[in-house]
XYZ file of C-alpha atoms in Angstrom:
67
model
C 0.000 0.000 0.000
C 2.874 2.366 0.793
C 4.460 1.728 -2.608
C 1.197 2.564 -4.337
C 0.892 5.865 -2.466
C 4.486 6.790 -3.332
C 3.928 5.867 -6.975
C 0.684 7.850 -7.160
C 2.366 10.899 -5.603
C 5.279 10.704 -8.058
C 2.908 10.476 -11.024
C 0.841 13.425 -9.780
C 3.944 15.597 -9.383
C 5.228 14.597 -12.829
C 1.912 15.378 -14.522
C 1.568 18.666 -12.677
C 4.968 19.868 -13.801
C 4.232 19.068 -17.455
C 1.341 21.510 -17.731
C 3.235 24.558 -16.384
C 5.247 25.456 -19.531
C 2.170 25.305 -21.737
C 0.529 28.016 -19.634
C 3.440 30.421 -20.237
C 3.654 29.820 -23.992
C 1.136 32.511 -25.079
C 3.193 35.180 -23.308
C 6.281 34.710 -25.487
C 7.228 36.531 -28.663
C 8.593 34.931 -31.855
C 12.148 34.856 -30.457
C 11.076 33.047 -27.295
C 11.423 36.051 -24.996
C 8.783 36.568 -22.335
C 6.475 39.521 -22.935
C 3.627 41.025 -21.007
C 0.450 39.053 -21.609
C -2.534 40.987 -22.947
C -5.393 41.417 -20.470
C -8.195 38.912 -20.762
C -11.416 40.573 -21.812
C -14.396 39.367 -19.839
C -17.895 39.554 -21.187
C -20.183 41.897 -19.322
C -22.766 39.994 -17.339
C -26.305 40.567 -18.493
C -28.913 41.096 -15.834
C -32.605 40.541 -16.248
C -35.667 41.714 -14.357
C -39.101 40.292 -13.881
C -41.816 42.199 -12.030
C -39.285 44.818 -10.839
C -36.928 42.264 -9.258
C -33.728 40.724 -10.585
C -34.211 37.242 -12.030
C -32.325 34.702 -14.087
C -32.414 35.575 -17.768
C -33.768 32.125 -18.627
C -36.904 32.748 -16.566
C -40.043 33.138 -18.691
C -41.063 36.792 -18.804
C -37.643 38.138 -17.737
C -36.437 41.190 -19.652
C -32.770 42.271 -19.972
C -31.945 45.468 -18.088
C -30.617 48.403 -20.114
C -27.577 50.170 -18.717
C-alpha cells in the first residue's frame, strides 16, 4: 500500500509539472522572450428583471436590463 501511495504521488507531481510550460507559452514573442500578456477581456454579465426584481435571464417573462 505504501508503494502505491508513493507511486501515485510521483505520477501526480510529474503530470503537474508538465502543464506549467504550456501556460506560459502565449506570453512569449517569436524569439522566445517573455512579454507582457494581454489582459483577458471578460464579457459583461447581463442582468434581467421580472416584475421589478432581478431574475435569471432564462426565466419566462424576464427582460434584460438596459444600462
